[in-house]
Tab-separated table of C-alpha atoms and ligand atoms in Angstrom:
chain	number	residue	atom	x	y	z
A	846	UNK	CA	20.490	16.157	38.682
A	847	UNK	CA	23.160	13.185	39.378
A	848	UNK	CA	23.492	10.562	36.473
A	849	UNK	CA	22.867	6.928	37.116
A	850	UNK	CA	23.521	5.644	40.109
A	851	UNK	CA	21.065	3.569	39.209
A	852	UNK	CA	22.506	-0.064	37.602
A	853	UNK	CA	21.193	0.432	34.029
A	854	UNK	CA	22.830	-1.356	31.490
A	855	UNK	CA	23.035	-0.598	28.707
A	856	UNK	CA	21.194	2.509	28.657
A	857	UNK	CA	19.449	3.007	24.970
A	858	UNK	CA	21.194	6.113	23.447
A	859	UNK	CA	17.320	7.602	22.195
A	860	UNK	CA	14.273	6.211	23.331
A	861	UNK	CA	10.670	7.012	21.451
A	862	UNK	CA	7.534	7.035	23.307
A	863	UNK	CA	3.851	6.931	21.859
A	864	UNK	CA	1.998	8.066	24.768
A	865	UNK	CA	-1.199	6.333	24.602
A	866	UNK	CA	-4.080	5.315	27.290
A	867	UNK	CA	-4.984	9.158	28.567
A	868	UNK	CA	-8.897	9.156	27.508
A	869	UNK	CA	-9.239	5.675	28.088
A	870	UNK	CA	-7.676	6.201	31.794
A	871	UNK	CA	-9.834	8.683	32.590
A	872	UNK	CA	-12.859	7.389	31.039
A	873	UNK	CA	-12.230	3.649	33.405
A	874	UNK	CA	-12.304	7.167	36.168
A	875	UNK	CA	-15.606	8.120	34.806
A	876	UNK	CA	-13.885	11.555	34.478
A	877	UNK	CA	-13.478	13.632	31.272
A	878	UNK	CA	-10.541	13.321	28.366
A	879	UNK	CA	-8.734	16.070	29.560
A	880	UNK	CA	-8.343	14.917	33.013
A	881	UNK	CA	-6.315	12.001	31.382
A	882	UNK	CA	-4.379	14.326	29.839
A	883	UNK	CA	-3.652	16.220	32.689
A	884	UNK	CA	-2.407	13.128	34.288
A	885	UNK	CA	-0.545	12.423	31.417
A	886	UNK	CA	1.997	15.615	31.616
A	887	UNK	CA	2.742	14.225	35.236
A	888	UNK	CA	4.356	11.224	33.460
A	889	UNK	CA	5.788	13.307	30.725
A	890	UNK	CA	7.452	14.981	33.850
A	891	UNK	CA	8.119	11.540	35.637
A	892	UNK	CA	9.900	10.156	32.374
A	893	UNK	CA	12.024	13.058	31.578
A	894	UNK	CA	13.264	13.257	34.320
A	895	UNK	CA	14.165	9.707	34.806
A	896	UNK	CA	15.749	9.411	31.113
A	897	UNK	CA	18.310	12.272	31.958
A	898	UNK	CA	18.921	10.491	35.189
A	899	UNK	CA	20.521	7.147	33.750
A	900	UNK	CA	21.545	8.968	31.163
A	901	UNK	CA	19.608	8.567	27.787
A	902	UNK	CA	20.598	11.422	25.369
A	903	UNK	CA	17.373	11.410	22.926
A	904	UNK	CA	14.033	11.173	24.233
A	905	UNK	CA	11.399	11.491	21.836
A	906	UNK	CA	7.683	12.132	22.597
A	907	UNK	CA	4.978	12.032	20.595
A	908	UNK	CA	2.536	14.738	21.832
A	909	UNK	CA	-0.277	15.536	18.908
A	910	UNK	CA	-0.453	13.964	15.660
A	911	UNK	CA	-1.431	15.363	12.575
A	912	UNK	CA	-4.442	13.333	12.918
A	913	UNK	CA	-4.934	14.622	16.054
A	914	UNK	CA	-6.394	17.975	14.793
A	915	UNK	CA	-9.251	16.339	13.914
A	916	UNK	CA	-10.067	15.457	17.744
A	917	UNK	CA	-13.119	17.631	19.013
A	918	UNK	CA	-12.057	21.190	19.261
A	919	UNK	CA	-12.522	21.601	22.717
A	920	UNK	CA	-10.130	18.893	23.572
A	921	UNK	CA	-7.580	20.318	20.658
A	922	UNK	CA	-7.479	23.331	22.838
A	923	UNK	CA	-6.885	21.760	26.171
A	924	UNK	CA	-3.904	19.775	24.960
A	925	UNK	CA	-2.537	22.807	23.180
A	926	UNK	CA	-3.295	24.925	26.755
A	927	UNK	CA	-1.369	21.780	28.779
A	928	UNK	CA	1.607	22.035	26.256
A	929	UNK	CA	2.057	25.779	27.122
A	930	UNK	CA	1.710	25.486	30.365
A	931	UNK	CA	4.496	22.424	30.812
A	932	UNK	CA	6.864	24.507	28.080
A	933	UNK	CA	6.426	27.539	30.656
A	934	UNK	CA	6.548	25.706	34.163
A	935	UNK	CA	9.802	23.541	32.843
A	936	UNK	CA	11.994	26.169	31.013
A	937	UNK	CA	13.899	26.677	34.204
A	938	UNK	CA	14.317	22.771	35.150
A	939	UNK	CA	15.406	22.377	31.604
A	940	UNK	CA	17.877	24.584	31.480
A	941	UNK	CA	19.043	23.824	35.094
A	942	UNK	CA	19.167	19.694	33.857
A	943	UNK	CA	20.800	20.712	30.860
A	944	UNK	CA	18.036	19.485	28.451
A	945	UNK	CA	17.474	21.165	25.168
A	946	UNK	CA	14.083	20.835	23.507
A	947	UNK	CA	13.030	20.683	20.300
A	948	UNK	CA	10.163	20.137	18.021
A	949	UNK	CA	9.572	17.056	15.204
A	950	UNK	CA	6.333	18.324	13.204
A	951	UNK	CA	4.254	21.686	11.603
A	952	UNK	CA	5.271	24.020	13.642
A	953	UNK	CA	3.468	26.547	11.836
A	954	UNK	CA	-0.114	24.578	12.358
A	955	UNK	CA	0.242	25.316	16.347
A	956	UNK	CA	-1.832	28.310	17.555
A	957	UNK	CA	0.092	31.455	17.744
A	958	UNK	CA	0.715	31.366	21.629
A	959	UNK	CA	2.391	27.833	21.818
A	960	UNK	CA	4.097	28.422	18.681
A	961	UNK	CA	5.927	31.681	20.134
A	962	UNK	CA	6.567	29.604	23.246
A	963	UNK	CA	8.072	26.312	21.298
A	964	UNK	CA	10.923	28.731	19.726
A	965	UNK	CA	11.690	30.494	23.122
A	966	UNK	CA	12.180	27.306	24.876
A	967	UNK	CA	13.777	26.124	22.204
A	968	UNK	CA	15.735	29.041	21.465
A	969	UNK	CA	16.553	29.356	25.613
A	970	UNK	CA	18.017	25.269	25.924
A	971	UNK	CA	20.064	25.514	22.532
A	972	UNK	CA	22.881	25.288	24.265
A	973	UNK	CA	21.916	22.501	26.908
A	974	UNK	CA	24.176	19.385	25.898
A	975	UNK	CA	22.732	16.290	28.903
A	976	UNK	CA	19.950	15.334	26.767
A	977	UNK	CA	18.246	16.310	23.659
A	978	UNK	CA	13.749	16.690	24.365
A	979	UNK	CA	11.899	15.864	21.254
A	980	UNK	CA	8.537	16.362	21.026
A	981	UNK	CA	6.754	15.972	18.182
A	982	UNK	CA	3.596	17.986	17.682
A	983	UNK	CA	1.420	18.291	14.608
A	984	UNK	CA	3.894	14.965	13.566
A	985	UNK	CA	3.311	12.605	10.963
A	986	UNK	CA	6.039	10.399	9.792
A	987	UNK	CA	4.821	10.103	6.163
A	988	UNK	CA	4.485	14.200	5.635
A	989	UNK	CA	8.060	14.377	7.133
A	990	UNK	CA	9.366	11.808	4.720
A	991	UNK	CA	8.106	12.685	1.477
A	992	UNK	CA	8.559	16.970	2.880
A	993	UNK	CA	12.202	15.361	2.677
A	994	UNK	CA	11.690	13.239	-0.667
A	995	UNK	CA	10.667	17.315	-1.986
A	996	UNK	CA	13.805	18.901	-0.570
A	997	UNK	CA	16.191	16.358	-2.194
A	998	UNK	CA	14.292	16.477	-5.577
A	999	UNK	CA	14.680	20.292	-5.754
A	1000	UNK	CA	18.214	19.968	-4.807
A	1001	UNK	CA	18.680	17.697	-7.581
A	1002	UNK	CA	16.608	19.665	-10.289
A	1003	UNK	CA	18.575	22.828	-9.335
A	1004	UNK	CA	21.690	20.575	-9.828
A	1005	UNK	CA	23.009	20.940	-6.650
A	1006	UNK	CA	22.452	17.333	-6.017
A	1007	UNK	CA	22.776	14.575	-8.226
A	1008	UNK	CA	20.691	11.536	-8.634
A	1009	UNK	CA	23.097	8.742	-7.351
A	1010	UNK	CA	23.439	10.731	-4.276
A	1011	UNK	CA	20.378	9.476	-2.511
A	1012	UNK	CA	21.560	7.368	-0.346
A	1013	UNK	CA	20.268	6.358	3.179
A	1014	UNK	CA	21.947	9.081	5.436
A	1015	UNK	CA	21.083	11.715	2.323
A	1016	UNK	CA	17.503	11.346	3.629
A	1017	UNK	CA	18.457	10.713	7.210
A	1018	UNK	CA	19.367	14.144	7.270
A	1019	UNK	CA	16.861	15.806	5.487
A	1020	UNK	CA	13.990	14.571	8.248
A	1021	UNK	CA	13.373	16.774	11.489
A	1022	UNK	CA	15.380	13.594	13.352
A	1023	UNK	CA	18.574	15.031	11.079
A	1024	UNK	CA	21.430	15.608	13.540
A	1025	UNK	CA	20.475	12.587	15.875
A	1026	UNK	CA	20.719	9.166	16.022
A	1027	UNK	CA	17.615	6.546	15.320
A	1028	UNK	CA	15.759	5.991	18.394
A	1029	UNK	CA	17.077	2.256	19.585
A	1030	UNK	CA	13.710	1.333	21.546
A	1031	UNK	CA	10.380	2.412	21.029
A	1032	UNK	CA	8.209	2.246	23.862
A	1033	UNK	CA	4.375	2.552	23.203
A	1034	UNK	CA	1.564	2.756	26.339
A	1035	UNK	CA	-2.132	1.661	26.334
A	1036	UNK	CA	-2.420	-1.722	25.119
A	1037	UNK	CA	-1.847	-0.994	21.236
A	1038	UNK	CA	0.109	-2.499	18.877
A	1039	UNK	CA	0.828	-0.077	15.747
A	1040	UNK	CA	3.256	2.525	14.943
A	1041	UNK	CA	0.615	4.840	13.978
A	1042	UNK	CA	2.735	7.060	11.666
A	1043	UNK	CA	5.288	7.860	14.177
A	1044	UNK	CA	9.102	7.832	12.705
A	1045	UNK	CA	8.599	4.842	10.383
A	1046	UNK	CA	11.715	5.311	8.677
A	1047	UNK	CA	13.887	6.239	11.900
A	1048	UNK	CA	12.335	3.162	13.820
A	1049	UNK	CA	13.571	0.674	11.285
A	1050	UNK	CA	15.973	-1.198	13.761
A	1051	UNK	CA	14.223	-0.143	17.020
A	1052	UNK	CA	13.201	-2.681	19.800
A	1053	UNK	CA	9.929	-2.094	20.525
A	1054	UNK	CA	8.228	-2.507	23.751
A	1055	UNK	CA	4.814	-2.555	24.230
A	1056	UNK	CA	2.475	-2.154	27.507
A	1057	UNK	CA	-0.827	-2.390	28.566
A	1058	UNK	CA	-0.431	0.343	30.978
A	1059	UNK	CA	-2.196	3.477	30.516
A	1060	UNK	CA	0.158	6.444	29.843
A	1061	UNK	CA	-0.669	8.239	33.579
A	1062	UNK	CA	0.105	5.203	34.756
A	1063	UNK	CA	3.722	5.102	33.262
A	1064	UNK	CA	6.193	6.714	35.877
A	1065	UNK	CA	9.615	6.015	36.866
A	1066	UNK	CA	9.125	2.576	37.607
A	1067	UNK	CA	7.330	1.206	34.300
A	1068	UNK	CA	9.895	3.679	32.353
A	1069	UNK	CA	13.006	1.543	34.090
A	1070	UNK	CA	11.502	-1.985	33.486
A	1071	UNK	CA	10.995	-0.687	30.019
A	1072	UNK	CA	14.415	0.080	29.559
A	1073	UNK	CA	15.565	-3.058	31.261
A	1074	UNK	CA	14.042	-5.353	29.208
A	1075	UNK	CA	16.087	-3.151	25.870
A	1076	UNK	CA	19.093	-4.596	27.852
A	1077	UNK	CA	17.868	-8.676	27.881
A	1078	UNK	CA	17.121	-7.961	23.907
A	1079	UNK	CA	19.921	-9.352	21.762
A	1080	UNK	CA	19.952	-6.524	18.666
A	1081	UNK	CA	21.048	-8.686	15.491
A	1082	UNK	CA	20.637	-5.910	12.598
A	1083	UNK	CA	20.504	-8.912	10.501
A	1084	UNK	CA	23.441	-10.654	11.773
A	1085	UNK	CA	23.266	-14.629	13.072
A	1086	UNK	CA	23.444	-14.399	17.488
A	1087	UNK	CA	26.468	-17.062	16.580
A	1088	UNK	CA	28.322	-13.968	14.837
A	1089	UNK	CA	27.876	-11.336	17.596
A	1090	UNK	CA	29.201	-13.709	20.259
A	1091	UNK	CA	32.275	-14.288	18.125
A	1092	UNK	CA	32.814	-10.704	17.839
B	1481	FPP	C1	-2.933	9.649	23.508
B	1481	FPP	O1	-3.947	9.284	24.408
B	1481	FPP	C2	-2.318	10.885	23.947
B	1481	FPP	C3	-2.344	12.045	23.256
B	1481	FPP	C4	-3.011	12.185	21.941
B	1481	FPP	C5	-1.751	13.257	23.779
B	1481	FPP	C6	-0.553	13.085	24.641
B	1481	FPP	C7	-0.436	14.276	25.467
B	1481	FPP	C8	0.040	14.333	26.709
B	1481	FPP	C9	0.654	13.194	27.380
B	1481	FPP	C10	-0.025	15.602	27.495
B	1481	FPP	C11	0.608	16.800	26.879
B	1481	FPP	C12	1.989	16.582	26.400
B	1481	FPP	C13	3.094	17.250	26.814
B	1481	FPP	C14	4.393	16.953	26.178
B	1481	FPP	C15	3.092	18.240	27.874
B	1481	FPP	P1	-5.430	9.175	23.871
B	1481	FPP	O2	-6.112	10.447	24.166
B	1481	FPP	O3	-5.428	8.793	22.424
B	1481	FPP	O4	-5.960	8.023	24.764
B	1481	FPP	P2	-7.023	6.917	24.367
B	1481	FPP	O5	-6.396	6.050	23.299
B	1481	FPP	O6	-7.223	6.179	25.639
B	1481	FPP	O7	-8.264	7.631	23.914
């Protein structure tokens, strides 16, 4: 795949996405959940692809939350069954694209099959340096955060750490987001306006952008006006606009 020759600019380094809107899109269809799902990995497909087109080097994707086990079990299993399926069909476009994948979440809560899957993709793009896949399945920001609050606390009991260590980056890296950089926009489909526990500490000076439009809906087109608008937003991180321009 060519980088941009598309005039993008600037292009956000890592851009989140809540995928939202697949039941309600197929429900408007009067078809089942799944079928809104299904449509959904089409966009997954449409928006990866497009990211490591102009160029963004973090996508992050937030597949199944923790919450999301308790969805009937029927509909548990068809997402789990899509995931395989797009880990298996892509493993060769990945690697060809240079994308390397990995997971944000309990690995260890995904049935047996996907699991296995997960760490041969993984395993297979570790190498791949265009642009780092996130997903994150069985994800919730809070577990990740105090699962990180744990590891520091044992560090420091054991006295490998000490207390006025924690800083900021100290639990920067002990999240699943460790070796890359905070997403800079967040975009989140379907009409919603909450983070719902996705990457509340890593999101802290995101843009966010938020759409009505129904996940399947979301291809390359709603993906680039997404990322246009990041480029009319002036980022501050508490800073006047007077003392940027005199930068
Ligand atoms: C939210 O829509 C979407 C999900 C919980 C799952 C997202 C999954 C996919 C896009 C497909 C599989 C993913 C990959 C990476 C292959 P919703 O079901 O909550 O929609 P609703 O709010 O309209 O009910």
């Amino acid at each position: 795949m060519q980088e941009s020759q598309l005039e993008i600019d600037p292009v956000p380094a890592h851009v989140a996405i809540i995928m939202d809107g697949n039941g309600r899109w197929a429900q408007q269809r009067k078809r089942p959940r799944l079928f809104g799902h299904k449509a959904g990995v089409d966009s997954v497909r449409a928006v990866v692809e497009t990211a490591r087109e102009i160029g963004v080097k973090h996508l992050t994707l937030y597949a199944f939350s923790t919450e999301n086990w308790h969805r009937p079990g029927f509909e548990v299993k068809g997402l789990m069954s899509l995931l395989k399926t797009y880990l298996q069909v892509e493993l060769d476009n990945m690697k060809t694209n240079e994308i390397r994948l990995d997971c944000f979440g309990q690995k260890h809560r995904l049935p047996e099959d996907v699991h296995q899957v997960l760490d041969q993709v993984m395993a297979e793009t570790i190498d791949c340096m265009g642009m780092r896949l996130n997903l994150a399945l069985s994800y919730g920001s809070r577990t990740e955060i105090i699962a990180g609050v744990q590891e520091i606390a044992r560090k420091c009991s054991a006295g490998v750490l000490d207390v006025r260590d924690i800083d900021e980056q100290l639990l920067s890296d002990n999240l699943y987001s460790a070796d890359q950089p905070d997403p800079d926009l967040l975009i989140r489909t379907g009409g919603e306006h909450r983070l719902s526990n996705f990457l509340l500490w890593q999101l802290s000076y995101a843009e966010i952008y938020f759409t009505d439009t129904m996940w399947p809906d979301f291809r390359k087109s709603q993906f680039l006006e997404a990322i246009k608008a990041f480029g009319n937003r002036q980022r501050r991180f508490g800073r006047t606009g007077g003392q940027l321009e005199s930068k």
